[in-house]
CSV table of C-alpha atoms and ligand atoms in Angstrom, one decimal:
chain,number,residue,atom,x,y,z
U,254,UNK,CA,0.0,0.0,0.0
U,255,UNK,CA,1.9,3.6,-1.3
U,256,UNK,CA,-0.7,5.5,1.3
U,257,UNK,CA,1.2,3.9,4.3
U,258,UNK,CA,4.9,3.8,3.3
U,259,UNK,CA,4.0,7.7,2.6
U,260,UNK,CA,2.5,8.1,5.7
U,261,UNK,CA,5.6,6.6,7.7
U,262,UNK,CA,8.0,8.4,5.2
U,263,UNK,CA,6.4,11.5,6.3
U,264,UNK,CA,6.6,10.6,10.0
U,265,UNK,CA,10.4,9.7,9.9
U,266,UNK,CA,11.2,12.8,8.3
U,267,UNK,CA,9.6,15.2,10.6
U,268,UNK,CA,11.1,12.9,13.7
U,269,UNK,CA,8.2,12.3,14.9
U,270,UNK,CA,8.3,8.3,13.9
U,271,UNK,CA,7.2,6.6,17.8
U,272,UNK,CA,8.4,3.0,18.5
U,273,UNK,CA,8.3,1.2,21.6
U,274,UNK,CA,11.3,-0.2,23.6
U,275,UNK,CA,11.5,-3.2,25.6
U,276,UNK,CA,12.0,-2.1,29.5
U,277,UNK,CA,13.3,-5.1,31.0
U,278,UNK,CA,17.2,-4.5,30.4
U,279,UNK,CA,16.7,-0.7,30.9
U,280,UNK,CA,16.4,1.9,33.7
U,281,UNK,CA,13.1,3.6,33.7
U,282,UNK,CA,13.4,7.1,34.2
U,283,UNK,CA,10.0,7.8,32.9
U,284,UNK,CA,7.3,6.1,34.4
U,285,UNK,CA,4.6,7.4,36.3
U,286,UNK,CA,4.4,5.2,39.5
U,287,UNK,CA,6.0,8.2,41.5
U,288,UNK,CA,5.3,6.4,44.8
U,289,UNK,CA,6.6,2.8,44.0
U,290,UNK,CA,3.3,0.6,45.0
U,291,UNK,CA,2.7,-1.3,41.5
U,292,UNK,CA,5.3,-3.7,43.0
U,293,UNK,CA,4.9,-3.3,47.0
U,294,UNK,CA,4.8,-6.3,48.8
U,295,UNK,CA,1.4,-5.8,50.5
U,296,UNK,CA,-0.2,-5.0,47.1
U,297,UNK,CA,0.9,-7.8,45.1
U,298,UNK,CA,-0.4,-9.9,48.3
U,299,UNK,CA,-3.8,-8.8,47.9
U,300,UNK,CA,-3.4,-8.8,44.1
U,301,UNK,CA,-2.5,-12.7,44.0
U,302,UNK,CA,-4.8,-13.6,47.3
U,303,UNK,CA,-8.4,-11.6,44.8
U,304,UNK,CA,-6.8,-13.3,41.7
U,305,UNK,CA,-7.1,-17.1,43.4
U,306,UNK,CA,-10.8,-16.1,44.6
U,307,UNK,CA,-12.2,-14.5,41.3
U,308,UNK,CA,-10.2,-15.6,38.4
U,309,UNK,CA,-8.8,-12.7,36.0
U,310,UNK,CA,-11.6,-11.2,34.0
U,311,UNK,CA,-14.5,-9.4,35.4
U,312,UNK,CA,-16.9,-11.5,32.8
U,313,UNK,CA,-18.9,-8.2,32.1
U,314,UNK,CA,-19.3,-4.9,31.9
U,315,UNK,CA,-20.4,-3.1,35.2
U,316,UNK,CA,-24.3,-3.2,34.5
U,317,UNK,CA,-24.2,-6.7,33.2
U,318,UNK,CA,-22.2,-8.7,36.0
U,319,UNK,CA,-19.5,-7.3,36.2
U,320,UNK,CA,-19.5,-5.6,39.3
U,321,UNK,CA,-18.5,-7.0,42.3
U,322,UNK,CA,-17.4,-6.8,46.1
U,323,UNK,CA,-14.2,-5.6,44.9
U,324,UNK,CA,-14.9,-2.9,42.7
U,325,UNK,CA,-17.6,-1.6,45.4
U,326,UNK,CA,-14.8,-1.5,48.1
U,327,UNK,CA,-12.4,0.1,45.4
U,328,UNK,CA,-15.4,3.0,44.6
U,329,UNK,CA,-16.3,3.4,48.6
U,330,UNK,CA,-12.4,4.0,49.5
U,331,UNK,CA,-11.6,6.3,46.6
U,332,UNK,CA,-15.0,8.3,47.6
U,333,UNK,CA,-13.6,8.9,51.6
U,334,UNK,CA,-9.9,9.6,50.1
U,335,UNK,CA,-11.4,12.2,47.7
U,336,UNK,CA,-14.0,13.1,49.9
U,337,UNK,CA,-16.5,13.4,47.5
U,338,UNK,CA,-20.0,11.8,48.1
U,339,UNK,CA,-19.6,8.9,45.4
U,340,UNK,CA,-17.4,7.7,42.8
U,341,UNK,CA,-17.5,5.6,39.6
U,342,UNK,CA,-14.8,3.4,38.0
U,343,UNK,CA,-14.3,3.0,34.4
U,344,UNK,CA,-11.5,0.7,32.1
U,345,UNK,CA,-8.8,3.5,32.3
U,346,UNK,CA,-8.2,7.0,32.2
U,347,UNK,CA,-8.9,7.7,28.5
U,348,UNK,CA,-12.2,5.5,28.5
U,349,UNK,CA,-13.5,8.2,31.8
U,350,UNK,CA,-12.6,11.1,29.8
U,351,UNK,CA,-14.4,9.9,26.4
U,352,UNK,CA,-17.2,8.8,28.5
U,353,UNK,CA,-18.0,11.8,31.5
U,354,UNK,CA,-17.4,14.5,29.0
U,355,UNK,CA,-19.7,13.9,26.4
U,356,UNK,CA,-22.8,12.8,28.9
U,357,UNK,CA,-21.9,16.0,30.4
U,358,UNK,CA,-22.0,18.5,27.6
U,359,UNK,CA,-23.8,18.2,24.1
U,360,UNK,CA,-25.2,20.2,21.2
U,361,UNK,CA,-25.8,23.5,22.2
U,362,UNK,CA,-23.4,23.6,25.3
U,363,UNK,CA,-20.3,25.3,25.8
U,364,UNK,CA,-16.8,23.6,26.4
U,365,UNK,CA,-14.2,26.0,28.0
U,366,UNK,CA,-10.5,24.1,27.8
U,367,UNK,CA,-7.1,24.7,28.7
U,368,UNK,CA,-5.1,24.2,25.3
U,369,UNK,CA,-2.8,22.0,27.4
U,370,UNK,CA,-5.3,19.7,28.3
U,371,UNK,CA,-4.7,15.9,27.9
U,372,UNK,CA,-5.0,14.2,24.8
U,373,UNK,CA,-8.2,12.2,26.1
U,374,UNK,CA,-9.8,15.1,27.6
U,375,UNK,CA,-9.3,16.8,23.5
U,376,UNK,CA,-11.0,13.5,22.0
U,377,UNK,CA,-13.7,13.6,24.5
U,378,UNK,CA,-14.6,17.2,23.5
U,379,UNK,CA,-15.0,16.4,19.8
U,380,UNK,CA,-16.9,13.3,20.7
U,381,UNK,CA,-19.6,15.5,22.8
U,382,UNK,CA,-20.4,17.7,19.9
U,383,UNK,CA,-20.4,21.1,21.7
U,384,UNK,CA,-19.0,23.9,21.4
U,385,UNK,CA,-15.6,23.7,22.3
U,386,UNK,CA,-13.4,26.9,23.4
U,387,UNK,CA,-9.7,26.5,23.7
U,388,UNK,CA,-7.9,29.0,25.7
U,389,UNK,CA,-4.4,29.6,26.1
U,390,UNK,CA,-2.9,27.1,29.0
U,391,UNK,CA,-3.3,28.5,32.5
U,392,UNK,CA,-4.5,32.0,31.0
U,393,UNK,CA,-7.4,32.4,32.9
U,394,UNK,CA,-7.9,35.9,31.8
U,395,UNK,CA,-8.3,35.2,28.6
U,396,UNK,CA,-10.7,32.6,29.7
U,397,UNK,CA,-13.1,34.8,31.7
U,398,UNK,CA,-13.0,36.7,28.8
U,399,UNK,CA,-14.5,34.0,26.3
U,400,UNK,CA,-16.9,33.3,29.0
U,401,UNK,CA,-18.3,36.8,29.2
U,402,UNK,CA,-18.5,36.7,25.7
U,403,UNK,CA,-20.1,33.4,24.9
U,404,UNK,CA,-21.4,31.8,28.1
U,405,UNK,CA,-25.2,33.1,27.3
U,406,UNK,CA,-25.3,31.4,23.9
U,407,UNK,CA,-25.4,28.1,25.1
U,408,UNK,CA,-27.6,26.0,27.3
U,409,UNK,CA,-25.0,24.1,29.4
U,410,UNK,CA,-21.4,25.0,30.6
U,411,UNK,CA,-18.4,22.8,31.1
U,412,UNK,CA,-15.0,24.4,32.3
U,413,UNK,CA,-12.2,21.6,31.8
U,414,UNK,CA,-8.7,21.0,33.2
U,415,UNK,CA,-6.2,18.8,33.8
U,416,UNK,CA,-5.6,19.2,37.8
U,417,UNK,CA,-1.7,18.9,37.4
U,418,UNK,CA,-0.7,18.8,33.4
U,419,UNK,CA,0.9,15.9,32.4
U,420,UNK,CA,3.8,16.7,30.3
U,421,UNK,CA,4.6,20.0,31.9
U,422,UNK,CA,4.2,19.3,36.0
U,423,UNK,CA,2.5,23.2,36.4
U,424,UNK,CA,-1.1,23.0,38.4
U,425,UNK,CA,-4.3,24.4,37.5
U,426,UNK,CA,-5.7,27.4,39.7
U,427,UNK,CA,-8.3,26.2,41.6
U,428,UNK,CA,-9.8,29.3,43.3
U,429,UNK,CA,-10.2,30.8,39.8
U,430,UNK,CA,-12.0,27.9,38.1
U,431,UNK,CA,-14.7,27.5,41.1
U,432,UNK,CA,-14.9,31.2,41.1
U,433,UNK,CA,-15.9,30.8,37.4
U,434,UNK,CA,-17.7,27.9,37.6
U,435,UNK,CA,-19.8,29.8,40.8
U,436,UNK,CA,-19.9,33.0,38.7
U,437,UNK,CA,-20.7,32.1,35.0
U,438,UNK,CA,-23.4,28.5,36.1
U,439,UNK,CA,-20.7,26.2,34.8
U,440,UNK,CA,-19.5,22.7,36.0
U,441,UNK,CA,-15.8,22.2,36.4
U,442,UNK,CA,-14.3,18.8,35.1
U,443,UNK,CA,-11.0,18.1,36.7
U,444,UNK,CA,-8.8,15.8,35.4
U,445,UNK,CA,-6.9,14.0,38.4
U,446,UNK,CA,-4.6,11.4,36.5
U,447,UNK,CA,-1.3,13.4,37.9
U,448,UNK,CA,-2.7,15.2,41.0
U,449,UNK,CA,-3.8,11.8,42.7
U,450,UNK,CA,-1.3,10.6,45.2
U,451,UNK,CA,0.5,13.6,44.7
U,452,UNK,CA,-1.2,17.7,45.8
U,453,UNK,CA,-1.6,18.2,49.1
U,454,UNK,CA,0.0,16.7,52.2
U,455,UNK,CA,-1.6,13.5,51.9
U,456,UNK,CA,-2.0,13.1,48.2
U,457,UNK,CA,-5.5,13.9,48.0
U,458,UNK,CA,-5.4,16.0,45.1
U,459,UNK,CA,-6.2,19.4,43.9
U,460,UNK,CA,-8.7,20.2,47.0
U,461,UNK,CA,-6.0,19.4,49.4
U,462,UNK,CA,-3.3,21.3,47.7
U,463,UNK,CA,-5.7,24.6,48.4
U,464,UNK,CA,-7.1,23.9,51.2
U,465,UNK,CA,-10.5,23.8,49.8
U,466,UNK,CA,-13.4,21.4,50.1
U,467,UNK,CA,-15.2,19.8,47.4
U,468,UNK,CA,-18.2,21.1,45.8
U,469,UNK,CA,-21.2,19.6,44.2
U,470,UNK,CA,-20.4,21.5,40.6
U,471,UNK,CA,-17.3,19.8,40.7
U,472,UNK,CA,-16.7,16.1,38.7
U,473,UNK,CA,-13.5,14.8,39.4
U,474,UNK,CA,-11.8,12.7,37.3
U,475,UNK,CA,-8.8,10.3,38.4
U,476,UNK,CA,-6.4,7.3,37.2
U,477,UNK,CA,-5.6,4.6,39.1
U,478,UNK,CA,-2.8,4.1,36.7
U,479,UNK,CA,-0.1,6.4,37.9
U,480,UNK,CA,1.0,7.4,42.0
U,481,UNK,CA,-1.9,4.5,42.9
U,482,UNK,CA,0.2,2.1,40.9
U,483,UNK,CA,-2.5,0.1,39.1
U,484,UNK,CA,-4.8,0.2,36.3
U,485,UNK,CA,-8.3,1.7,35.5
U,486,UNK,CA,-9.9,5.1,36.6
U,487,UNK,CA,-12.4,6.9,38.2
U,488,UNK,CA,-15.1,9.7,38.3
U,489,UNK,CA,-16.2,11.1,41.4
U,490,UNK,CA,-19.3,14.1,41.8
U,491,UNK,CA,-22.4,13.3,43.7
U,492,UNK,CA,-24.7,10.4,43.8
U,493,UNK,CA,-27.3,12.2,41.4
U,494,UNK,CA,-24.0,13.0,39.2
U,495,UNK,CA,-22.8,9.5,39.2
U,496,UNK,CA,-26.1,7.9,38.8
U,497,UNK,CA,-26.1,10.1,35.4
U,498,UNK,CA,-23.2,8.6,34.4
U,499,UNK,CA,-23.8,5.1,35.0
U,500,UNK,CA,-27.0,5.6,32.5
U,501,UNK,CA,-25.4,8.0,29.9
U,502,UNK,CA,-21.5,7.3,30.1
U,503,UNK,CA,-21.1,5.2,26.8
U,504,UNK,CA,-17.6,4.2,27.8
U,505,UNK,CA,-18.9,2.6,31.1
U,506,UNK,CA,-22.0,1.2,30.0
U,507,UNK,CA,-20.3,-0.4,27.1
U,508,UNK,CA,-17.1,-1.8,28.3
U,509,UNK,CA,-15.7,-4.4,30.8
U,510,UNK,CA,-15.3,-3.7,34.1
U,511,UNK,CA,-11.9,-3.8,35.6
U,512,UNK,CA,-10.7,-7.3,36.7
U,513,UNK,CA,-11.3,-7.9,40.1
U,514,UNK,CA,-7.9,-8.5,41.7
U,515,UNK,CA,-7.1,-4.7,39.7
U,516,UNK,CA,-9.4,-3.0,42.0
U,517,UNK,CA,-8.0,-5.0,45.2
U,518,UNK,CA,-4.5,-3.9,44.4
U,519,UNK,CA,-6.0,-0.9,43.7
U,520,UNK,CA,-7.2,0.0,47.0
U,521,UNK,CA,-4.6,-2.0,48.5
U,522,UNK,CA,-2.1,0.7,47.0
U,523,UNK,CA,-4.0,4.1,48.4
U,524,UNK,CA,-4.3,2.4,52.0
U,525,UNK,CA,-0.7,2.7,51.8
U,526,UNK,CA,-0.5,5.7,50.8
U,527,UNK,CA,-2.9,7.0,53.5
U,528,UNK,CA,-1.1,5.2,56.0
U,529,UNK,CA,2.6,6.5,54.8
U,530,UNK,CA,2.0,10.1,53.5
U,531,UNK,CA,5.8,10.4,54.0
U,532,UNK,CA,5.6,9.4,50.3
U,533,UNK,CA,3.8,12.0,49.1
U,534,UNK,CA,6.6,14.5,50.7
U,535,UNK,CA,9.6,12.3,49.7
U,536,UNK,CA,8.9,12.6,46.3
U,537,UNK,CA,8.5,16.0,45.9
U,538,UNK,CA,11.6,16.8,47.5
U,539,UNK,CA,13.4,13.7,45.4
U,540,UNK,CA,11.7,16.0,42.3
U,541,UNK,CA,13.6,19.2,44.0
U,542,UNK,CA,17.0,17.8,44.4
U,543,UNK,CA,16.6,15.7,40.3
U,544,UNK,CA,15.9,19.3,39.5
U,545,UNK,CA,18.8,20.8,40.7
U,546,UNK,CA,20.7,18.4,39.7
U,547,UNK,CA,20.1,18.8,36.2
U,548,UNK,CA,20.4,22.3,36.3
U,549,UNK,CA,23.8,22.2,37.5
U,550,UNK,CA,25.0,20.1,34.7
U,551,UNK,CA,23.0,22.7,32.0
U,552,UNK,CA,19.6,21.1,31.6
U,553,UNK,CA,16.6,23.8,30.9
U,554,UNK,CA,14.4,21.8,33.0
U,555,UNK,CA,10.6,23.1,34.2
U,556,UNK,CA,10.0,22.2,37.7
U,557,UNK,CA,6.5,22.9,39.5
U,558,UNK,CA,7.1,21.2,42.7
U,559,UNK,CA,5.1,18.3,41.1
U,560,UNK,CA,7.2,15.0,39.8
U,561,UNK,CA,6.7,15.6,36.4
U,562,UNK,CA,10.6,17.4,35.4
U,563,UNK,CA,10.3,17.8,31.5
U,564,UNK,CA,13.7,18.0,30.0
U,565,UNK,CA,13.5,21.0,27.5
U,566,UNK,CA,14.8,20.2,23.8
U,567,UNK,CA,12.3,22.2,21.8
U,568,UNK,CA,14.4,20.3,18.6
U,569,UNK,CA,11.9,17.3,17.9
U,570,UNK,CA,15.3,15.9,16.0
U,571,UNK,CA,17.7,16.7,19.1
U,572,UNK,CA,14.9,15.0,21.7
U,573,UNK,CA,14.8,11.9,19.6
U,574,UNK,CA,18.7,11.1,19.1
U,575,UNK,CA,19.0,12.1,23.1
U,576,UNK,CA,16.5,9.8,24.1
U,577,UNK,CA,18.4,7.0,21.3
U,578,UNK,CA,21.8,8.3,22.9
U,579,UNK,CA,20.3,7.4,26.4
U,580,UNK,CA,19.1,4.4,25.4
U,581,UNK,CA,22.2,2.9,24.0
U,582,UNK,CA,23.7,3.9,27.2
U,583,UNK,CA,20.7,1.7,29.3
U,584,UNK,CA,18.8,4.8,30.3
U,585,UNK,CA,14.8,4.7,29.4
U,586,UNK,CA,13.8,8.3,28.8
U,587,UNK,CA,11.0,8.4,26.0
U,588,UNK,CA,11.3,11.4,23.9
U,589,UNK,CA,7.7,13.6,24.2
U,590,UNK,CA,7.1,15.1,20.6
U,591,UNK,CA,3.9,16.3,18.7
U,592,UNK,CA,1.3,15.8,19.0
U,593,UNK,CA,1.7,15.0,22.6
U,594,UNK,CA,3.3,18.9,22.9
U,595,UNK,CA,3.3,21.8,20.7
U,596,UNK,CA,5.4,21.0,17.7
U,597,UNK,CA,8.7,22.9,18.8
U,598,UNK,CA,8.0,21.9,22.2
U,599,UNK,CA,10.3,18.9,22.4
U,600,UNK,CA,11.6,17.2,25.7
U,601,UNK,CA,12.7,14.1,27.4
U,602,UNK,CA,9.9,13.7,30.5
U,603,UNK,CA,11.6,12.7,33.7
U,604,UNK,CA,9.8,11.9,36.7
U,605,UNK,CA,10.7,11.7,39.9
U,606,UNK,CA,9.8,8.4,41.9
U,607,UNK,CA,10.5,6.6,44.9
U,608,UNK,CA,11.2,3.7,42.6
U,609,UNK,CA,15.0,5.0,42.3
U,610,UNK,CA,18.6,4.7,44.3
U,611,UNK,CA,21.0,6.4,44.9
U,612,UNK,CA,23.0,4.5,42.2
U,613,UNK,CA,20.1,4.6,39.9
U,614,UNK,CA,20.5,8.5,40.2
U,615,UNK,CA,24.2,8.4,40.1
U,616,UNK,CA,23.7,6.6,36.9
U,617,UNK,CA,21.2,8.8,35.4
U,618,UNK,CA,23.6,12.0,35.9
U,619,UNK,CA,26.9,10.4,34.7
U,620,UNK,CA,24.8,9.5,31.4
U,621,UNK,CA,23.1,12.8,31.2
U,622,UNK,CA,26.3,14.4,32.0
U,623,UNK,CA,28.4,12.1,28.9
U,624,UNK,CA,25.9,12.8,26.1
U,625,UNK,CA,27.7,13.3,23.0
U,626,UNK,CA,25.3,16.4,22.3
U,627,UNK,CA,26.7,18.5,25.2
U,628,UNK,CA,26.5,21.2,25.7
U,629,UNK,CA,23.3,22.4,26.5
U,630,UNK,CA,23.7,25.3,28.2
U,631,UNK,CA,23.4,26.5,24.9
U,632,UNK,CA,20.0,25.6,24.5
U,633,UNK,CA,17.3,28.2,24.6
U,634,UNK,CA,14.6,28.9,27.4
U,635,UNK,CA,11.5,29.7,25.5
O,875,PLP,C1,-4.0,13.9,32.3
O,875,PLP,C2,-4.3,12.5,31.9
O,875,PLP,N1,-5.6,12.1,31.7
O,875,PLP,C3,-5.9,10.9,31.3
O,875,PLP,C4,-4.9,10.0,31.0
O,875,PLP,C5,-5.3,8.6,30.5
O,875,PLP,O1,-5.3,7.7,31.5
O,875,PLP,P1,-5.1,6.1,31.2
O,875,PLP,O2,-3.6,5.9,30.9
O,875,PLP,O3,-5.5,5.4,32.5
O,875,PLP,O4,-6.0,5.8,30.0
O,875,PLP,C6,-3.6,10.3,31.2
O,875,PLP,C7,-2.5,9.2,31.0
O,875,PLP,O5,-1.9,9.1,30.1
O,875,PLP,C8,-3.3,11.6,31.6
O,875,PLP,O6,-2.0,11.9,31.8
């Protein structure tokens, strides 16, 4: 087929071409289990101890048979550690997004999003058929501004955010999205994939991190994929909310719930965290001193006192033959290109996690420090 060779012609040339890499003989500097439970002791226990009781599949989707003990327990425990009256699980992260945000919004509602917003949360948009406004990330005042202009002219409003952004670390501004949400009728969707185990003292989230409480125009939207070590997500509002959605959320209704012994794990991994928020502290400050690190050897790095420590390349060429340099060298540090960023917006995501030791760090920096590209210090800040 000409189409496709031209297709991944075109890819290769504008070094965007993806592939995947075996992890096993490599050291993962990228992953997003910032708290070290997917393997914990206590949590593979209670993974393998489910998995002997229920077998592997869930058999069904949620409103078939598919829901059980375990994914009950998993909802009631995610609803006291959010604190928000009830919560909902769905297959993963992306399947929440495309599901929530269309039952939420339709033809003839607004859509307010953060251009930075995560690749699921862009998807789910289209898929909902409303309007959709884009403003510029974290530029609220241009926000307000499209509300003033627009909110009237539509039925509905949905303001949307990712809580902490995924490939950047930087946090949304709470005070100011309930203040429009309160101001201009809208409901605020916030997208906890990167937030959860990590704001606030105790790794509650965004509502910890300011010291606020939830509210019921609020929908909360979490993974149980990254801090909590595990697979699957959830959406959290109140019990009318998440009665909605377990009638209207396409992505629920029509898809197989998470295995059992996933949810066990699952809650298995944010007891521990509860029980040891020393975690939740550690790893900031292991994100501060990475950061500092890589400064002194001549890294533009962004650093939001979140784990997330993007690497700065803006060269989508330079990003990829880092990454390949690393790689040769047994580091795993997967270059982020378009459309995952802004074409010109390059990096090499690091993420801090309690996964690493003191050798694995010593390691990173010597082979950050031998690149054969150096040096950076050359390279621009935007
Ligand atoms: C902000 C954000 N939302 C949603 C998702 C999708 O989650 P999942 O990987 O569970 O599908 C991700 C993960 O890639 C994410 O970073």
């Amino acid at each position: 087929m000409q189409w496709l060779e031209e297709e991944l012609r075109r890819i290769q040339e504008q070094h965007l071409f993806r592939k995947r890499k075996l992890r096993e003989s490599l050291k993962d500097f990228c992953s997003n289990d910032y708290l070290a439970l997917r393997d914990h002791p206590e949590v593979k226990e209670e993974v393998i101890k489910t998995l002997k009781d229920y077998g592997l599949g869930s058999g069904a989707s949620a409103l078939v048979s598919g829901y059980t003990k375990q994914h009950k327990a998993l909802e009631e425990k995610l609803s006291s550690f959010k604190e928000v009256p009830s919560c909902l699980l769905f297959g993963s992260g992306y399947l929440a997004n495309i599901g929530t945000i269309p039952a939420l919004a339709s033809e003839g509602d607004l859509i307010l999003s953060d251009q930075l917003n995560h690749a699921s949360i862009i998807d789910a948009c289209r898929l909902s058929k409303a309007k959709v406004l884009v403003f510029p990330h974290l530029d609220y005042q241009n926000a307000e501004e499209l509300l003033k202009e627009n909110r009237k002219h539509y039925r509905r409003c949905l303001i949307v955010s990712d809580s902490v952004f995924s490939m950047d670390g930087d946090v949304a501004h709470l005070p100011t999205l309930l203040r429009f949400a309160d101001e201009y009728d809208c409901m605020l969707f916030l997208d906890e994939a990167h937030a959860t185990g990590i704001l606030g003292q105790r790794g509650k989230g965004i509502f910890e991190e300011f010291n606020l409480k939830w509210q019921e125009r609020v929908i909360l939207m979490g993974t149980l994929s990254k801090a909590v070590g595990s697979y699957g997500a959830f959406v959290c509002s109140s019990e009318k909310l998440i009665e909605y959605l377990i009638n209207k959320a396409r992505s629920f209704i029509f898809s197989t719930s998470l295995p059992p012994a996933i949810c066990a794990g699952a809650k298995k991994a944010i007891e521990i965290a509860e029980r040891e928020p020393w975690r939740v502290q550690r790893v900031k400050n292991l994100a501060e001193s990475i950061y500092k690190e890589l400064s002194k050897i001549g890294f533009s790095v962004k650093f939001h006192h979140t784990p997330i420590l993007p690497i700065m390349l803006y060269s989508e060429e330079k990003a990829i033959s880092l990454s390949e340099a690393l790689f040769e060298k047994g580091v795993l540090l997967q270059a982020i290109r378009y459309p995952t960023v802004p074409k010109g917006e390059a990096r090499l995501r690091l993420t801090a996690s309690l996964r690493y030791t003191e050798e694995d760090l010593e390691f990173l920096y010597t082979s950050l420090k031998t690149l054969p590209h150096l040096p950076l210090t050359s390279l621009p800040f935007p």
